[in-house]
Amino acid sequence: MTDKSANRMWGGRFKALPAEIMEEINASIGFDKRLAPQDIRASKAHASMLAAQGIITKADAREILKGLEQVLAEIESGKMDYTRALEDVHMNVEARVKDLIGTPAGRLHTARSRNDQVATDFRLYVRETIDAFDTALAGLQFVLARKAEAHAATVMPGFTHLQPAQPVTFGHHMLAYVEMLGRDRGRFADASRRLNECPLGAAALAGTSFPIDRHMTADALDFDKPSANSLDAVSDRDFVLETLAAAAITAMHLSRLAEEIVLWATHQFGFIRLSDKFTTGSSIMPQKRNPDAAELTRAKVGRVAGAFQSLLIVMKGLPLAYSKDMQEDKEVAFDALDSLALAIAAMAGMVDDMEPVPDAMRAAADQGYATATDLADWLVRALKLPFREAHHVTGRIVAEAESQSLPLEKLSLKAMQAVERRITNDVFSVLSPEKSVSSRKSYGGTAPQNVRKMARSWLKRLEKGLARG
């Protein structure tokens, strides 16, 4: 009878097959098979380098490369037959190459280990994912900036503590998220720059005695350079943690916008309308139009932030170098990055789809005495009152307006003069929401001319970047 353990790539050391439960907990092929394209790319670079260094023959290298291409074709066509008995993507790919080309396949693993393989494959995958995020986030920025340009002068209430604070414009509000997403793209770019060192050739943990050329494989895989320490190369997962941290912050930003979309779409706010494309109905209440896409986007931050925490806890107690615990890096990362990609796409669709309701926004801007700060500023400028005194006077005037159930701009001059006799009719030049937003011309302020200029600047930058992408 054939000893099945001999079929395992590490079977020479073991006399018996692992217990069924051991196979269950040990196998990762169920999730790491998505790294197969990266594994093949790295294997091709490794085989080419081995041949160039004379470590394997060029004839063997040609066979290996041919076999790898055939396996890649099978993967892309969905014909690759993965087996859990071979544990992971690396063993599955190598075993399939051996099926196709025979003996030369056994030379592919010369001067490398699964430890540096997986570190290389995962870096390639994360780098590609970051590139995709950058394009997707730029696309979301673009639809936000386009909305901002169209609504540069659409007045709405600005809030602090979810209470009316000062009038702003809807365009200004949209540009706030453009800025947030710009920082998110910067964090991802930083993570990509730091991860761009190639672990291949670090082998299990100590490097190799074979005369390999690690710069050659790094160049072939578009890394900036080889990693400088073999222990660090195989045991580092900072690149995943940093990417997940950036992903968690991005998801948080998307969640904040999603929360606002949920609020704005309510009957109580009525600031926007969403079409049937991004809403759902109720099984029992025929009138309902639920912003489920926004709600689900809002929820994704839990999964993404949870993945970061999960991997951080996995890594915190591991001595150098590699431990099997690190197999837990992939499932959480894949789930988080997939969730974020979906959330970005959903948000871009919702922002493009949502239709602002200017009349409702303008009516809300009249409530809550949002131009009270403009009145206080006028008292400082026109009457030379210290701001703290102006603040006190304004508070008394607001109380009077409230007692009469009037907005500030409708309160009589006589009523204001009863609080501060020197107030003149000129005060009404600052009390409407439109006058308030128009006066906020400081850099970064909500004045429509500022918003229009900034929106166009962003659109120009984003159009260039998206065209290059």
C-alpha positions in Angstrom: 0.0 0.0 0.0 1.3 3.5 -0.9 2.1 5.7 2.1 -0.1 8.7 1.5 2.0 10.8 3.8 4.8 10.6 1.2 2.6 12.7 -1.1 2.8 15.6 1.2 5.6 18.0 0.5 6.8 17.8 4.1 6.0 14.1 4.5 9.5 12.8 4.8 9.7 13.7 8.5 6.4 12.2 9.4 5.2 8.6 9.5 1.5 9.2 10.0 -1.1 11.4 8.5 -2.3 14.3 10.7 -5.6 13.9 12.6 -8.7 15.1 10.8 -9.1 18.0 13.2 -5.5 19.0 12.6 -6.1 19.1 8.9 -9.2 21.2 9.5 -7.4 23.8 11.6 -4.2 23.8 9.6 -5.5 24.1 6.0 -5.7 27.6 4.5 -6.5 26.8 0.9 -10.1 27.7 1.4 -9.2 31.4 1.6 -5.6 31.8 0.5 -6.3 30.5 -3.0 -7.1 34.0 -4.0 -3.3 34.6 -3.8 -2.7 32.2 -6.6 -2.0 34.8 -9.3 0.5 36.6 -7.0 2.1 33.2 -6.1 2.6 32.3 -9.7 4.0 35.8 -10.5 6.5 35.5 -7.7 7.4 31.9 -8.6 8.1 33.0 -12.2 10.5 35.7 -11.0 12.2 33.2 -8.6 12.6 30.6 -11.3 14.1 33.1 -13.8 16.5 34.3 -11.1 17.6 30.8 -10.2 18.4 30.1 -13.9 20.2 33.4 -14.3 22.4 32.6 -11.3 23.1 29.1 -12.6 21.3 27.5 -9.6 19.0 25.6 -11.9 19.4 24.9 -15.7 17.8 27.2 -18.2 16.0 24.2 -19.6 14.4 23.4 -16.2 13.5 27.1 -15.8 11.7 27.1 -19.2 9.7 24.0 -18.2 8.8 25.6 -14.9 7.7 28.8 -16.5 5.7 26.9 -19.0 4.0 24.9 -16.2 3.3 28.0 -14.2 1.6 29.6 -17.2 -0.6 26.6 -17.7 -1.6 26.6 -14.0 -2.4 30.3 -14.3 -4.6 29.6 -17.3 -6.4 26.9 -15.3 -7.0 29.3 -12.4 -8.3 32.1 -14.7 -10.6 29.7 -16.4 -11.9 28.3 -13.1 -10.5 24.8 -13.9 -7.9 24.6 -11.1 -8.7 21.7 -8.7 -7.5 22.7 -5.3 -7.2 20.1 -2.5 -7.2 20.8 1.2 -4.7 17.9 1.7 -2.0 20.1 0.3 -2.9 22.8 2.9 -2.3 26.1 1.0 -2.1 27.8 -2.3 1.7 27.4 -2.5 1.6 23.6 -2.3 -1.4 23.4 -4.6 0.3 25.4 -7.3 3.6 23.6 -7.0 1.9 20.2 -7.0 -0.1 21.1 -10.1 3.1 22.3 -11.9 4.6 18.9 -11.0 1.6 17.1 -12.5 2.2 19.1 -15.7 6.0 19.0 -16.1 7.3 16.4 -13.8 10.7 16.5 -12.1 11.8 20.1 -12.9 9.0 21.3 -10.7 10.8 20.1 -7.7 13.6 22.6 -8.3 11.3 25.6 -8.1 11.4 25.6 -4.3 15.2 25.9 -4.2 16.4 28.8 -2.0 13.0 29.8 -0.8 10.5 28.8 1.9 6.7 29.1 2.2 7.5 31.8 4.8 9.1 34.2 2.3 6.6 33.0 -0.4 3.5 34.0 1.5 5.1 37.3 2.7 5.8 38.1 -0.9 2.5 37.0 -2.3 0.6 38.9 0.4 2.6 42.1 -0.2 1.8 41.9 -3.9 -1.9 41.4 -3.2 -2.1 44.2 -0.7 -0.2 46.6 -3.0 -2.6 45.8 -5.9 -5.6 46.3 -3.6 -4.2 49.7 -2.5 -3.9 50.7 -6.1 -7.5 49.7 -6.7 -8.6 51.7 -3.6 -6.8 54.8 -4.8 -8.7 54.7 -8.1 -12.0 54.0 -6.4 -11.6 56.8 -3.8 -10.6 59.2 -6.5 -13.8 58.3 -8.3 -15.8 59.0 -5.1 -14.0 62.3 -4.7 -14.9 63.2 -8.2 -18.7 62.7 -7.8 -18.5 64.6 -4.5 -16.6 67.5 -6.1 -19.1 67.6 -9.0 -22.0 67.8 -6.5 -20.1 70.5 -4.7 -19.7 72.6 -7.8 -23.3 72.2 -8.7 -24.4 73.3 -5.2 -21.8 75.8 -4.3 -24.4 78.3 -3.3 -27.1 76.0 -2.0 -27.7 77.1 1.6 -28.1 74.6 4.4 -27.6 74.6 8.1 -24.3 73.6 9.5 -24.4 71.7 12.7 -22.4 71.1 15.9 -23.8 68.6 18.4 -26.4 68.0 15.7 -27.8 71.4 16.6 -28.1 74.3 14.1 -24.8 76.2 14.3 -24.1 78.4 11.3 -25.3 78.4 7.7 -23.0 76.7 5.2 -23.6 75.5 1.6 -24.2 72.0 0.5 -21.2 72.2 -1.8 -19.0 73.1 1.2 -20.3 70.1 3.0 -19.5 67.8 0.1 -16.0 69.2 -0.1 -15.4 68.3 3.5 -15.6 64.6 2.5 -13.4 65.2 -0.5 -10.7 66.5 1.9 -11.2 63.4 4.2 -10.9 61.0 1.3 -7.8 62.8 0.1 -6.1 62.1 3.4 -7.3 58.5 3.2 -5.6 58.2 -0.2 -2.5 59.6 1.3 -2.5 57.0 4.1 -2.9 54.2 1.6 -0.1 55.7 -0.5 2.2 55.8 2.6 1.3 52.2 3.4 2.1 51.1 -0.2 5.5 52.9 -0.1 6.5 51.2 3.1 5.4 47.7 2.1 7.3 47.9 -1.2 10.2 45.8 -0.1 10.6 42.2 -1.4 10.8 39.3 1.1 11.6 36.7 -1.5 14.9 35.0 -0.8 14.7 35.5 2.9 13.7 31.8 2.9 12.5 30.4 6.2 14.1 33.0 8.4 17.9 33.1 8.0 18.4 33.6 4.2 20.0 31.0 2.0 23.4 29.6 1.2 22.6 29.6 -2.5 24.1 32.5 -4.6 20.7 34.1 -5.3 20.2 37.6 -6.6 17.5 39.2 -4.5 17.7 42.5 -6.3 16.8 40.7 -9.5 13.6 39.2 -8.1 12.7 42.5 -6.4 13.0 44.4 -9.7 11.0 41.7 -11.5 8.2 42.1 -9.1 8.3 46.0 -9.1 9.5 46.3 -5.5 11.8 49.1 -4.6 14.4 46.8 -3.0 14.8 43.5 -1.2 13.9 43.5 2.5 17.1 44.1 4.5 16.6 41.5 7.3 15.5 38.0 6.7 14.0 37.6 10.2 11.9 40.7 9.8 11.0 39.8 6.2 9.2 36.6 7.0 7.7 37.7 10.4 6.5 41.2 9.5 2.8 42.0 9.0 3.1 45.7 9.5 2.1 46.2 5.9 -1.2 44.5 6.5 -1.8 46.3 9.8 -1.0 49.7 8.3 -3.3 49.0 5.4 -6.1 47.9 7.7 -5.6 50.9 9.8 -5.9 53.2 6.8 -8.9 51.1 5.7 -10.6 51.5 9.1 -10.2 55.3 9.0 -11.6 55.4 5.4 -14.5 53.2 6.5 -15.2 55.6 9.4 -15.3 58.5 6.9 -17.7 56.6 4.7 -19.8 55.8 7.8 -20.1 59.4 8.7 -21.3 60.4 5.3 -23.6 57.4 5.3 -25.1 58.5 8.6 -25.7 62.0 7.2 -27.4 60.5 4.1 -29.6 58.4 6.4 -30.6 61.6 8.4 -31.0 63.8 5.3 -33.3 61.3 3.6 -35.7 61.2 6.6 -39.0 63.1 6.4 -37.9 65.2 9.3 -34.9 66.5 7.4 -35.9 66.1 3.8 -32.6 67.5 2.5 -32.1 64.8 -0.2 -34.0 62.3 -2.2 -32.6 58.9 -3.1 -34.0 57.0 -6.1 -35.1 53.4 -6.2 -31.6 52.3 -7.1 -30.3 52.8 -3.6 -33.3 52.3 -1.4 -35.5 49.4 -0.5 -39.1 48.9 0.7 -40.8 47.3 3.6 -42.5 43.9 3.7 -45.4 45.4 5.7 -45.3 49.2 5.3 -46.0 50.2 1.7 -45.0 53.8 2.2 -41.4 53.0 3.2 -38.3 54.0 1.2 -35.3 52.8 3.3 -31.8 54.0 2.7 -30.4 50.5 3.1 -27.3 51.1 1.0 -26.2 53.9 3.3 -27.0 51.9 6.4 -25.0 48.9 5.2 -22.1 51.2 4.3 -22.3 52.6 7.8 -22.1 49.2 9.3 -19.0 48.1 7.3 -16.7 50.1 9.6 -17.3 47.5 12.3 -15.9 44.7 10.1 -12.9 46.8 8.9 -11.9 48.1 12.3 -12.5 44.7 13.8 -10.1 43.2 11.3 -7.4 45.6 12.3 -7.9 44.8 16.0 -8.0 41.1 15.3 -4.6 41.0 13.5 -3.0 43.4 16.0 -3.9 41.0 18.8 -2.6 38.0 16.8 0.7 39.7 16.2 1.3 41.2 19.6 2.7 38.2 21.4 4.6 36.4 18.6 8.4 35.9 19.0 10.5 36.1 15.8 10.3 34.7 13.3 7.3 33.0 11.7 4.5 31.3 13.7 1.4 29.6 12.3 -0.7 32.2 14.1 0.2 34.4 11.2 -2.1 32.3 9.0 -4.9 34.3 10.7 -3.8 37.4 8.8 -5.5 36.6 5.6 -9.2 35.9 6.3 -9.7 39.1 8.3 -7.8 41.1 5.8 -9.6 39.7 2.8 -13.0 40.3 4.4 -12.1 43.9 5.5 -10.6 44.9 2.1 -13.5 43.4 0.2 -16.0 45.2 2.5 -14.3 48.5 2.0 -14.2 48.1 -1.7 -17.9 47.4 -1.7 -18.6 50.4 0.6 -16.7 52.8 -1.6 -18.5 51.7 -4.7 -21.9 51.9 -2.9 -21.1 55.4 -1.6 -20.0 56.7 -5.0 -23.3 55.4 -6.5 -25.4 57.0 -3.7 -23.7 60.4 -3.9 -24.1 60.4 -7.7 -27.7 59.4 -7.3 -28.8 61.6 -4.5 -30.9 64.7 -5.4 -30.5 67.7 -3.0 -33.7 69.5 -2.0 -32.6 73.2 -1.8 -35.9 74.5 -0.4 -35.9 72.2 2.5 -32.2 73.0 3.3 -32.9 76.7 3.0 -36.0 76.5 5.3 -33.9 74.6 7.9 -31.2 77.2 7.7 -33.7 79.7 9.0 -34.3 77.7 12.1 -32.2 77.6 15.2 -30.8 81.2 14.9 -27.9 80.0 12.9 -26.9 83.6 12.0 -26.4 84.6 15.7 -22.6 84.5 15.3 -23.0 86.9 12.3 -24.9 89.3 14.6 -22.1 89.1 17.3 -19.5 89.7 14.6 -21.4 92.7 13.4 -21.5 94.1 16.9 -17.7 93.7 17.2 -17.1 95.4 13.8 -19.7 98.1 13.8 -19.9 99.0 17.5 -16.4 98.0 18.6 -17.8 95.8 21.4 -15.4 93.2 22.9 -16.5 89.8 21.5 -17.5 88.5 24.9 -19.9 91.4 25.4 -21.2 91.1 21.9 -21.8 87.4 22.6 -23.9 88.4 25.7 -25.9 91.0 23.8 -26.5 88.6 20.9 -27.8 86.0 23.4 -30.3 88.4 24.8 -31.5 89.4 21.2 -31.8 85.7 20.3 -33.9 85.1 23.5 -36.2 88.0 22.4 -36.6 86.6 18.9 -37.3 83.2 20.3 -40.0 84.6 22.6 -41.7 86.1 19.5 -41.2 83.0 17.5 -39.3 85.0 14.8 -36.0 84.4 13.0 -33.4 87.0 13.7 -33.8 88.7 10.3 -37.5 89.2 11.0 -37.0 90.7 14.5 -37.7 94.5 14.5 -34.9 97.0 14.8 -36.7 98.5 17.8 -36.6 95.1 19.6 -32.9 94.9 19.0 -32.3 98.4 20.2 -34.1 97.6 23.4 -31.1 95.4 24.1 -28.4 97.6 22.6 -29.5 101.1 21.6 -26.6 101.7 19.1 -27.7 98.9 16.7 -28.6 100.4 13.3 -30.6 99.2 10.3 -27.3 98.0 8.8 -27.4 95.0 11.1 -30.0 93.3 8.7 -27.2 93.1 6.0 -25.7 90.1 7.9 -28.7 88.3 9.3 -29.9 86.2 6.4 -28.4 82.8 5.7 -27.3 83.9 2.2 -25.5 86.9 3.6 -23.9 84.8 6.2 -22.4 82.2 3.8 -21.4 84.9 1.4 -19.4 86.7 4.1 -17.3 83.6 4.9 -14.6 84.3 2.4 -11.6 83.3 4.5 -9.6 80.5 3.0 -11.4 77.3 3.5 -14.7 79.1 4.3 -18.1 78.4 3.0 -18.6 81.4 0.7 -20.0 80.2 -2.6 -17.1 81.7 -4.6 -14.6 79.7 -2.4 -16.6 76.5 -2.8 -16.8 76.9 -6.5 -13.1 77.6 -6.9 -12.1 74.7 -4.6 -14.5 72.3 -6.3 -13.1 73.1 -9.8 -9.6 72.8 -8.5 -10.4 69.3 -7.2 -12.2 68.3 -10.3 -9.2 69.4 -12.4 -6.8 67.4 -10.3 -9.0 64.3 -10.2 -9.7 64.3 -13.9 -5.9 64.2 -14.5 -5.4 61.4 -12.1 -8.3 59.3 -13.3 -7.2 59.8 -16.9 -3.7 58.5 -16.0 -5.2 55.6 -14.1 
